[in-house]
mmCIF file of C-alpha atoms and ligand atoms in Angstrom:
data_model
loop_
_atom_site.group_PDB
_atom_site.id
_atom_site.type_symbol
_atom_site.label_atom_id
_atom_site.label_comp_id
_atom_site.label_asym_id
_atom_site.label_seq_id
_atom_site.Cartn_x
_atom_site.Cartn_y
_atom_site.Cartn_z
ATOM 1 C CA MET A 1 -34.379 -11.440 75.779
ATOM 2 C CA VAL A 2 -36.288 -11.830 73.187
ATOM 3 C CA SER A 3 -39.457 -10.597 72.363
ATOM 4 C CA ASP A 4 -42.475 -9.963 70.045
ATOM 5 C CA VAL A 5 -41.949 -13.380 68.785
ATOM 6 C CA SER A 6 -44.545 -14.813 67.017
ATOM 7 C CA PHE A 7 -44.899 -16.847 63.005
ATOM 8 C CA THR A 8 -46.856 -19.842 62.272
ATOM 9 C CA ILE A 9 -45.648 -22.684 59.668
ATOM 10 C CA ALA A 10 -47.886 -24.560 58.007
ATOM 11 C CA ALA A 11 -47.653 -28.714 57.817
ATOM 12 C CA GLY A 12 -45.403 -29.582 54.783
ATOM 13 C CA GLN A 13 -43.894 -26.331 55.031
ATOM 14 C CA THR A 14 -40.112 -25.270 55.988
ATOM 15 C CA LEU A 15 -39.714 -21.667 58.149
ATOM 16 C CA GLY A 16 -36.277 -20.166 58.448
ATOM 17 C CA LEU A 17 -35.255 -18.679 60.945
ATOM 18 C CA VAL A 18 -32.376 -16.234 60.350
ATOM 19 C CA GLY A 19 -29.632 -14.135 62.696
ATOM 20 C CA GLU A 20 -26.195 -13.517 63.281
ATOM 21 C CA SER A 21 -25.021 -15.972 66.163
ATOM 22 C CA GLY A 22 -26.870 -14.721 69.343
ATOM 23 C CA CYS A 23 -29.555 -12.793 68.009
ATOM 24 C CA GLY A 24 -32.155 -15.506 69.944
ATOM 25 C CA LYS A 25 -32.568 -18.238 66.944
ATOM 26 C CA SER A 26 -31.866 -20.819 69.570
ATOM 27 C CA LEU A 27 -33.280 -19.706 72.379
ATOM 28 C CA THR A 28 -37.080 -19.074 70.511
ATOM 29 C CA ALA A 29 -36.617 -22.572 69.676
ATOM 30 C CA MET A 30 -36.003 -23.730 73.027
ATOM 31 C CA ALA A 31 -38.701 -20.977 73.977
ATOM 32 C CA ILE A 32 -40.775 -23.341 71.750
ATOM 33 C CA VAL A 33 -40.754 -26.426 73.273
ATOM 34 C CA ASP A 34 -40.425 -24.750 76.487
ATOM 35 C CA LEU A 35 -36.940 -25.733 77.115
ATOM 36 C CA LEU A 36 -35.550 -21.976 78.792
ATOM 37 C CA PRO A 37 -33.159 -22.373 81.487
ATOM 38 C CA LYS A 38 -35.656 -20.167 83.887
ATOM 39 C CA PRO A 39 -36.025 -17.735 85.556
ATOM 40 C CA GLN A 40 -32.599 -15.776 83.596
ATOM 41 C CA VAL A 41 -34.490 -16.245 80.059
ATOM 42 C CA TYR A 42 -38.022 -15.859 80.040
ATOM 43 C CA GLN A 43 -40.534 -15.463 77.362
ATOM 44 C CA SER A 44 -41.479 -11.334 77.646
ATOM 45 C CA GLY A 45 -44.320 -11.264 74.738
ATOM 46 C CA GLY A 46 -45.828 -12.582 71.729
ATOM 47 C CA GLU A 47 -47.196 -16.272 71.027
ATOM 48 C CA ILE A 48 -46.137 -19.399 69.478
ATOM 49 C CA SER A 49 -48.726 -20.904 67.923
ATOM 50 C CA PHE A 50 -48.546 -24.767 66.448
ATOM 51 C CA ASN A 51 -51.612 -26.191 64.604
ATOM 52 C CA GLY A 52 -53.826 -23.419 66.118
ATOM 53 C CA GLN A 53 -52.589 -24.376 69.649
ATOM 54 C CA ARG A 54 -50.558 -22.264 71.869
ATOM 55 C CA ILE A 55 -47.069 -24.252 73.013
ATOM 56 C CA ASP A 56 -46.181 -21.005 75.437
ATOM 57 C CA SER A 57 -48.607 -21.778 77.755
ATOM 58 C CA ASN A 58 -47.500 -22.854 81.250
ATOM 59 C CA ASP A 59 -49.672 -25.886 81.664
ATOM 60 C CA PRO A 60 -46.832 -28.585 82.365
ATOM 61 C CA LYS A 61 -48.690 -31.755 80.779
ATOM 62 C CA ALA A 62 -49.745 -30.563 77.730
ATOM 63 C CA LEU A 63 -45.749 -29.157 76.861
ATOM 64 C CA LYS A 64 -44.462 -32.484 78.173
ATOM 65 C CA ALA A 65 -46.694 -34.149 75.626
ATOM 66 C CA LEU A 66 -46.152 -31.544 73.207
ATOM 67 C CA ARG A 67 -41.879 -31.696 73.418
ATOM 68 C CA GLY A 68 -40.906 -34.786 71.370
ATOM 69 C CA LYS A 69 -44.187 -36.333 70.131
ATOM 70 C CA LYS A 70 -45.392 -33.235 68.347
ATOM 71 C CA VAL A 71 -42.252 -30.700 68.239
ATOM 72 C CA ALA A 72 -38.910 -32.622 67.869
ATOM 73 C CA VAL A 73 -35.514 -30.548 68.185
ATOM 74 C CA ILE A 74 -32.395 -31.559 66.632
ATOM 75 C CA PHE A 75 -28.941 -29.594 67.560
ATOM 76 C CA GLN A 76 -26.050 -28.464 65.395
ATOM 77 C CA ASP A 77 -23.974 -31.158 67.598
ATOM 78 C CA PRO A 78 -25.552 -34.338 68.016
ATOM 79 C CA MET A 79 -23.685 -35.489 70.871
ATOM 80 C CA THR A 80 -25.795 -33.174 72.581
ATOM 81 C CA ALA A 81 -28.884 -35.594 72.160
ATOM 82 C CA LEU A 82 -27.134 -38.745 71.663
ATOM 83 C CA ASN A 83 -26.124 -40.144 74.884
ATOM 84 C CA PRO A 84 -22.533 -41.722 74.280
ATOM 85 C CA VAL A 85 -22.485 -45.336 76.542
ATOM 86 C CA GLN A 86 -26.016 -46.562 75.162
ATOM 87 C CA ARG A 87 -26.190 -48.383 71.880
ATOM 88 C CA THR A 88 -27.529 -46.737 69.312
ATOM 89 C CA GLY A 89 -31.064 -48.323 68.911
ATOM 90 C CA GLN A 90 -31.612 -48.978 72.679
ATOM 91 C CA GLN A 91 -31.595 -44.582 72.720
ATOM 92 C CA ILE A 92 -33.837 -45.084 69.830
ATOM 93 C CA GLU A 93 -36.024 -47.343 71.424
ATOM 94 C CA GLU A 94 -36.036 -45.245 74.226
ATOM 95 C CA VAL A 95 -37.576 -42.656 72.948
ATOM 96 C CA LEU A 96 -40.350 -44.824 70.826
ATOM 97 C CA LYS A 97 -41.054 -46.211 74.202
ATOM 98 C CA LEU A 98 -41.829 -43.018 75.418
ATOM 99 C CA HIS A 99 -43.969 -42.135 72.768
ATOM 100 C CA PHE A 100 -45.763 -45.578 71.631
ATOM 101 C CA PRO A 101 -46.151 -47.266 74.998
ATOM 102 C CA LYS A 102 -48.007 -50.272 73.677
ATOM 103 C CA MET A 103 -45.274 -51.288 71.401
ATOM 104 C CA ASP A 104 -43.828 -54.418 72.166
ATOM 105 C CA LYS A 105 -39.721 -55.253 72.059
ATOM 106 C CA SER A 106 -39.924 -56.965 68.940
ATOM 107 C CA GLN A 107 -41.773 -53.909 67.320
ATOM 108 C CA ARG A 108 -39.491 -51.243 68.736
ATOM 109 C CA ARG A 109 -36.795 -53.167 67.288
ATOM 110 C CA GLN A 110 -38.142 -53.180 64.008
ATOM 111 C CA ARG A 111 -39.248 -49.417 64.213
ATOM 112 C CA SER A 112 -35.649 -48.433 64.981
ATOM 113 C CA ILE A 113 -33.890 -50.393 61.947
ATOM 114 C CA GLN A 114 -36.721 -48.895 59.774
ATOM 115 C CA LEU A 115 -36.330 -45.404 61.223
ATOM 116 C CA LEU A 116 -32.143 -45.534 60.640
ATOM 117 C CA ASN A 117 -32.917 -47.166 56.677
ATOM 118 C CA ASP A 118 -35.318 -43.796 56.549
ATOM 119 C CA VAL A 119 -32.452 -41.630 57.675
ATOM 120 C CA GLY A 120 -29.722 -43.312 55.096
ATOM 121 C CA ILE A 121 -27.975 -45.687 57.465
ATOM 122 C CA PRO A 122 -26.753 -48.497 55.614
ATOM 123 C CA SER A 123 -27.715 -52.074 56.354
ATOM 124 C CA PRO A 124 -29.418 -50.815 59.988
ATOM 125 C CA GLU A 125 -30.259 -54.300 60.856
ATOM 126 C CA ASN A 126 -25.940 -54.511 61.166
ATOM 127 C CA ARG A 127 -25.420 -50.960 62.764
ATOM 128 C CA ILE A 128 -27.846 -51.420 65.542
ATOM 129 C CA ASP A 129 -26.069 -51.878 67.969
ATOM 130 C CA ALA A 130 -23.275 -50.161 67.480
ATOM 131 C CA TYR A 131 -21.962 -46.835 69.602
ATOM 132 C CA PRO A 132 -22.557 -43.268 68.949
ATOM 133 C CA HIS A 133 -18.352 -42.832 68.311
ATOM 134 C CA GLN A 134 -18.772 -45.569 65.817
ATOM 135 C CA PHE A 135 -20.062 -43.292 63.717
ATOM 136 C CA SER A 136 -19.135 -40.548 61.622
ATOM 137 C CA GLY A 137 -19.764 -36.530 62.210
ATOM 138 C CA GLY A 138 -22.585 -36.633 59.003
ATOM 139 C CA MET A 139 -23.684 -40.658 60.076
ATOM 140 C CA ARG A 140 -24.086 -39.087 63.929
ATOM 141 C CA GLN A 141 -26.314 -36.743 61.991
ATOM 142 C CA ARG A 142 -28.341 -38.635 60.468
ATOM 143 C CA LEU A 143 -28.774 -40.769 63.912
ATOM 144 C CA MET A 144 -30.433 -37.606 65.732
ATOM 145 C CA ILE A 145 -32.648 -37.523 62.562
ATOM 146 C CA ALA A 146 -34.141 -40.917 63.254
ATOM 147 C CA MET A 147 -34.168 -40.192 66.777
ATOM 148 C CA ALA A 148 -35.625 -36.893 66.795
ATOM 149 C CA LEU A 149 -38.495 -38.523 63.895
ATOM 150 C CA ALA A 150 -38.922 -41.891 65.920
ATOM 151 C CA GLY A 151 -41.706 -39.724 68.279
ATOM 152 C CA GLU A 152 -43.580 -38.540 64.742
ATOM 153 C CA PRO A 153 -43.473 -35.168 65.190
ATOM 154 C CA ASP A 154 -45.678 -33.078 62.955
ATOM 155 C CA LEU A 155 -42.615 -29.802 63.031
ATOM 156 C CA LEU A 156 -39.206 -30.450 63.386
ATOM 157 C CA ILE A 157 -36.610 -27.477 64.499
ATOM 158 C CA ALA A 158 -33.573 -27.071 63.315
ATOM 159 C CA ASP A 159 -31.032 -25.859 64.916
ATOM 160 C CA GLU A 160 -28.385 -25.064 62.728
ATOM 161 C CA PRO A 161 -28.247 -29.019 61.500
ATOM 162 C CA THR A 162 -25.478 -28.955 59.477
ATOM 163 C CA THR A 163 -23.065 -25.831 61.015
ATOM 164 C CA ALA A 164 -20.149 -28.318 62.124
ATOM 165 C CA LEU A 165 -20.600 -30.201 58.463
ATOM 166 C CA ASP A 166 -18.729 -30.061 55.858
ATOM 167 C CA VAL A 167 -19.902 -28.753 51.911
ATOM 168 C CA THR A 168 -20.712 -32.228 51.375
ATOM 169 C CA ILE A 169 -22.163 -34.129 53.959
ATOM 170 C CA GLN A 170 -23.590 -30.666 54.513
ATOM 171 C CA ALA A 171 -25.882 -30.734 51.159
ATOM 172 C CA GLN A 172 -26.953 -34.862 52.063
ATOM 173 C CA ILE A 173 -28.362 -33.924 55.660
ATOM 174 C CA VAL A 174 -30.150 -31.456 53.880
ATOM 175 C CA ALA A 175 -31.652 -33.346 50.901
ATOM 176 C CA LEU A 176 -32.904 -35.789 53.473
ATOM 177 C CA LEU A 177 -34.161 -33.072 55.482
ATOM 178 C CA LYS A 178 -36.214 -32.075 52.781
ATOM 179 C CA LYS A 179 -37.181 -35.829 51.778
ATOM 180 C CA LEU A 180 -38.582 -36.754 55.535
ATOM 181 C CA GLN A 181 -40.036 -33.753 56.069
ATOM 182 C CA GLN A 182 -42.255 -33.922 51.846
ATOM 183 C CA GLU A 183 -42.838 -37.964 53.551
ATOM 184 C CA ARG A 184 -44.585 -37.434 56.844
ATOM 185 C CA ASN A 185 -45.728 -33.648 56.226
ATOM 186 C CA MET A 186 -43.794 -32.595 58.763
ATOM 187 C CA ALA A 187 -43.625 -28.279 59.500
ATOM 188 C CA MET A 188 -39.940 -27.794 59.604
ATOM 189 C CA LEU A 189 -38.309 -24.469 61.415
ATOM 190 C CA PHE A 190 -34.926 -24.615 60.325
ATOM 191 C CA ILE A 191 -32.426 -22.668 62.044
ATOM 192 C CA THR A 192 -29.144 -20.741 60.851
ATOM 193 C CA HIS A 193 -26.996 -17.532 60.308
ATOM 194 C CA ASP A 194 -26.306 -18.909 57.145
ATOM 195 C CA LEU A 195 -28.920 -17.123 54.547
ATOM 196 C CA ALA A 196 -27.543 -18.590 51.146
ATOM 197 C CA LEU A 197 -28.762 -22.385 52.958
ATOM 198 C CA VAL A 198 -32.277 -20.686 53.734
ATOM 199 C CA SER A 199 -33.329 -20.046 50.293
ATOM 200 C CA GLN A 200 -32.402 -24.058 49.322
ATOM 201 C CA VAL A 201 -34.336 -25.051 52.245
ATOM 202 C CA SER A 202 -37.347 -22.781 53.017
ATOM 203 C CA ASP A 203 -40.249 -21.583 51.808
ATOM 204 C CA HIS A 204 -39.961 -18.242 54.319
ATOM 205 C CA VAL A 205 -37.963 -16.433 56.041
ATOM 206 C CA VAL A 206 -37.950 -14.589 59.270
ATOM 207 C CA VAL A 207 -35.205 -12.107 60.261
ATOM 208 C CA MET A 208 -34.017 -11.522 63.053
ATOM 209 C CA TYR A 209 -31.832 -9.250 64.730
ATOM 210 C CA ALA A 210 -31.583 -8.606 68.665
ATOM 211 C CA GLY A 211 -33.880 -10.662 69.676
ATOM 212 C CA LYS A 212 -36.982 -9.347 67.433
ATOM 213 C CA ILE A 213 -38.227 -10.257 63.914
ATOM 214 C CA VAL A 214 -37.108 -7.300 62.240
ATOM 215 C CA GLU A 215 -38.677 -8.576 58.559
ATOM 216 C CA GLN A 216 -40.588 -11.949 57.461
ATOM 217 C CA GLN A 217 -41.517 -12.501 53.653
ATOM 218 C CA ASP A 218 -41.461 -15.627 51.695
ATOM 219 C CA VAL A 219 -38.161 -16.835 50.016
ATOM 220 C CA PRO A 220 -38.699 -14.660 46.254
ATOM 221 C CA HIS A 221 -39.422 -11.932 48.285
ATOM 222 C CA ILE A 222 -37.102 -11.933 50.494
ATOM 223 C CA PHE A 223 -33.938 -12.484 48.206
ATOM 224 C CA SER A 224 -36.031 -10.484 45.254
ATOM 225 C CA GLN A 225 -37.176 -7.059 47.559
ATOM 226 C CA PRO A 226 -35.926 -6.900 50.592
ATOM 227 C CA ARG A 227 -37.310 -4.553 52.769
ATOM 228 C CA HIS A 228 -35.351 -4.528 56.458
ATOM 229 C CA PRO A 229 -31.741 -2.325 56.021
ATOM 230 C CA TYR A 230 -30.583 -5.136 57.943
ATOM 231 C CA THR A 231 -31.651 -7.674 55.512
ATOM 232 C CA LYS A 232 -30.355 -5.885 52.883
ATOM 233 C CA GLY A 233 -27.216 -5.919 54.144
ATOM 234 C CA LEU A 234 -27.484 -8.964 54.329
ATOM 235 C CA ILE A 235 -28.524 -9.939 50.730
ATOM 236 C CA ALA A 236 -25.864 -7.488 49.299
ATOM 237 C CA ALA A 237 -22.846 -9.479 51.797
ATOM 238 C CA LEU A 238 -23.955 -12.274 49.007
ATOM 239 C CA PRO A 239 -22.099 -11.392 46.486
ATOM 240 C CA ALA A 240 -24.334 -13.302 43.248
ATOM 241 C CA ALA A 241 -21.553 -16.091 42.230
ATOM 242 C CA VAL A 242 -21.220 -17.139 46.326
ATOM 243 C CA ALA A 243 -25.467 -16.343 46.825
ATOM 244 C CA ARG A 244 -25.489 -20.036 46.835
ATOM 245 C CA ALA A 245 -22.503 -21.377 48.887
ATOM 246 C CA PRO A 246 -22.495 -23.248 51.794
ATOM 247 C CA LYS A 247 -21.105 -21.306 55.706
ATOM 248 C CA THR A 248 -21.260 -18.066 54.076
ATOM 249 C CA LYS A 249 -21.461 -15.951 57.366
ATOM 250 C CA LEU A 250 -23.841 -13.156 57.929
ATOM 251 C CA ASP A 251 -21.336 -11.347 60.156
ATOM 252 C CA ALA A 252 -19.185 -9.543 57.367
ATOM 253 C CA MET A 253 -21.550 -6.610 58.007
ATOM 254 C CA PRO A 254 -19.978 -3.742 59.894
ATOM 255 C CA GLY A 255 -21.017 -2.972 63.825
ATOM 256 C CA GLN A 256 -22.101 -4.934 66.232
ATOM 257 C CA VAL A 257 -25.093 -6.714 67.447
ATOM 258 C CA PRO A 258 -25.832 -4.057 70.750
ATOM 259 C CA SER A 259 -25.685 -6.592 74.010
ATOM 260 C CA ILE A 260 -28.087 -7.769 76.659
ATOM 261 C CA ASP A 261 -27.888 -5.381 79.082
ATOM 262 C CA ALA A 262 -27.877 -2.099 77.060
ATOM 263 C CA MET A 263 -30.201 -2.639 74.838
ATOM 264 C CA PRO A 264 -31.171 0.940 73.013
ATOM 265 C CA THR A 265 -34.949 2.137 73.801
ATOM 266 C CA GLY A 266 -34.978 2.402 70.094
ATOM 267 C CA CYS A 267 -34.522 0.020 66.952
ATOM 268 C CA ARG A 268 -32.246 -2.432 67.850
ATOM 269 C CA PHE A 269 -30.802 -1.877 64.471
ATOM 270 C CA ALA A 270 -29.244 1.886 64.441
ATOM 271 C CA ASN A 271 -26.243 2.003 66.022
ATOM 272 C CA ARG A 272 -25.141 -0.416 62.407
ATOM 273 C CA CYS A 273 -27.953 2.270 59.812
ATOM 274 C CA GLU A 274 -27.273 4.403 57.410
ATOM 275 C CA TYR A 275 -30.741 5.883 57.989
ATOM 276 C CA ALA A 276 -31.376 6.193 60.940
ATOM 277 C CA ASN A 277 -32.629 9.494 62.379
ATOM 278 C CA GLU A 278 -33.894 10.327 65.971
ATOM 279 C CA ARG A 279 -37.407 8.961 65.966
ATOM 280 C CA CYS A 280 -35.094 5.207 65.353
ATOM 281 C CA GLU A 281 -33.287 6.067 68.558
ATOM 282 C CA GLN A 282 -35.811 7.066 70.642
ATOM 283 C CA GLU A 283 -38.815 5.131 69.545
ATOM 284 C CA ALA A 284 -38.577 1.226 68.915
ATOM 285 C CA PRO A 285 -40.235 0.285 65.595
ATOM 286 C CA GLU A 286 -42.959 -2.190 65.479
ATOM 287 C CA LEU A 287 -43.507 -5.457 63.185
ATOM 288 C CA THR A 288 -46.261 -4.391 60.737
ATOM 289 C CA ALA A 289 -47.777 -5.544 57.509
ATOM 290 C CA HIS A 290 -47.479 -5.021 53.984
ATOM 291 C CA GLU A 291 -48.634 -6.518 51.183
ATOM 292 C CA THR A 292 -46.102 -9.494 51.066
ATOM 293 C CA GLY A 293 -45.111 -9.713 54.578
ATOM 294 C CA GLU A 294 -43.718 -8.187 57.578
ATOM 295 C CA ILE A 295 -41.680 -5.159 58.568
ATOM 296 C CA SER A 296 -40.024 -3.266 61.834
ATOM 297 C CA CYS A 297 -38.642 -0.147 60.492
ATOM 298 C CA HIS A 298 -39.659 3.227 60.885
ATOM 299 C CA HIS A 299 -38.401 4.310 57.398
ATOM 300 C CA TRP A 300 -38.777 1.102 54.975
ATOM 301 C CA GLN A 301 -41.804 3.291 52.555
ATOM 302 C CA THR A 302 -39.389 5.831 51.628
ATOM 303 C CA ILE A 303 -35.984 3.183 51.870
ATOM 304 C CA ASN A 304 -37.694 1.210 49.300
ATOM 305 C CA GLU A 305 -39.784 3.993 47.312
ATOM 306 C CA ALA A 306 -35.592 5.622 47.260
ATOM 307 C CA SER A 307 -34.461 2.295 46.399
ATOM 308 C CA THR A 308 -36.443 0.975 43.600
ATOM 309 C CA SER A 309 -36.522 5.033 41.966
ATOM 310 C CA GLY A 310 -32.291 4.013 41.957
ATOM 311 C CA VAL A 311 -31.215 7.307 43.739
ATOM 312 C CA SER A 312 -30.769 5.749 47.348
ATOM 313 C CA LYS A 313 -27.769 5.141 48.690
ATOM 314 C CA ASN A 314 -26.620 1.449 48.272
ATOM 315 C CA VAL A 315 -27.548 -0.748 50.989
HETATM 316 FE FE1 SF4 B 1 -32.816 1.962 60.450
HETATM 317 FE FE2 SF4 B 1 -34.337 2.898 61.417
HETATM 318 FE FE3 SF4 B 1 -34.787 1.545 60.253
HETATM 319 FE FE4 SF4 B 1 -34.185 0.624 62.513
HETATM 320 S S1 SF4 B 1 -36.247 1.779 62.446
HETATM 321 S S2 SF4 B 1 -33.789 -0.461 60.492
HETATM 322 S S3 SF4 B 1 -32.874 2.519 62.465
HETATM 323 S S4 SF4 B 1 -35.038 3.243 60.005
HETATM 324 MG MG1 MG B 2 -27.882 -20.895 68.312
#
């Protein structure tokens, strides 16, 4: 269950949403476009706004207009978005038909070729009638990006978009996303378990743990002054030499995320936190603002005073 998740992303900015597998990152993204498998999973608190407009409303018409058009999602596996038995061009043209009903057939064809070109598919006019399986994994990821862009979204949600790709291709896709984002002034929500990758793509980072935001700060601050014991642990697990290496797993920290049906009443990180005391076991910390971001920890001030004076345990 994901609770009390609120954040804002400005046009042209990237928000990195980081956490271990199963921490609720994808659920948060799905909540944004209302794709949650209801009623088992639901949004229990917080709000999600985009361009000042709440998008976690229950107005199905507003959400339908929003999905794809204002907000588009790309996933780890392009085949979740691509139809294997339909030609590439046709699939992009269908998205265009939906969002731009006034476009005629030849305009849609032209626009599709343009989109394939924008995402770096070589000689798109020759590739437009190929099937998805005739493309490599990296090229399929580009196709999915082209489809996502077809509706001209203001917000692009990228859910682990490079996790399945090898290092070189991963870097190319990330560079492509950054370039497209700048050209179009899109906001991007970049979801990943890879903290090193976040430092390359994001302006701001939200760290989630067990379905809750534990900390958020801009990129320079999160790396120079992480404040939550969990964030500190994640960063400490990234030795300087590999801090920028792709595929660094966050899962290196000892202990396990509490399971969904055994969520503690207190702090969800308590069983892994070396600073946990009785209060932590009993009372869930609230997300509170400080001068450079937000944090959810009862003892963050004491912990951080101790670490800056150099007398603390090394987290
Ligand atoms: Fe650790 Fe307590 Fe802070 Fe949770 S609230 S992170 S258990 S110190
Ligand atoms: Mg996920």
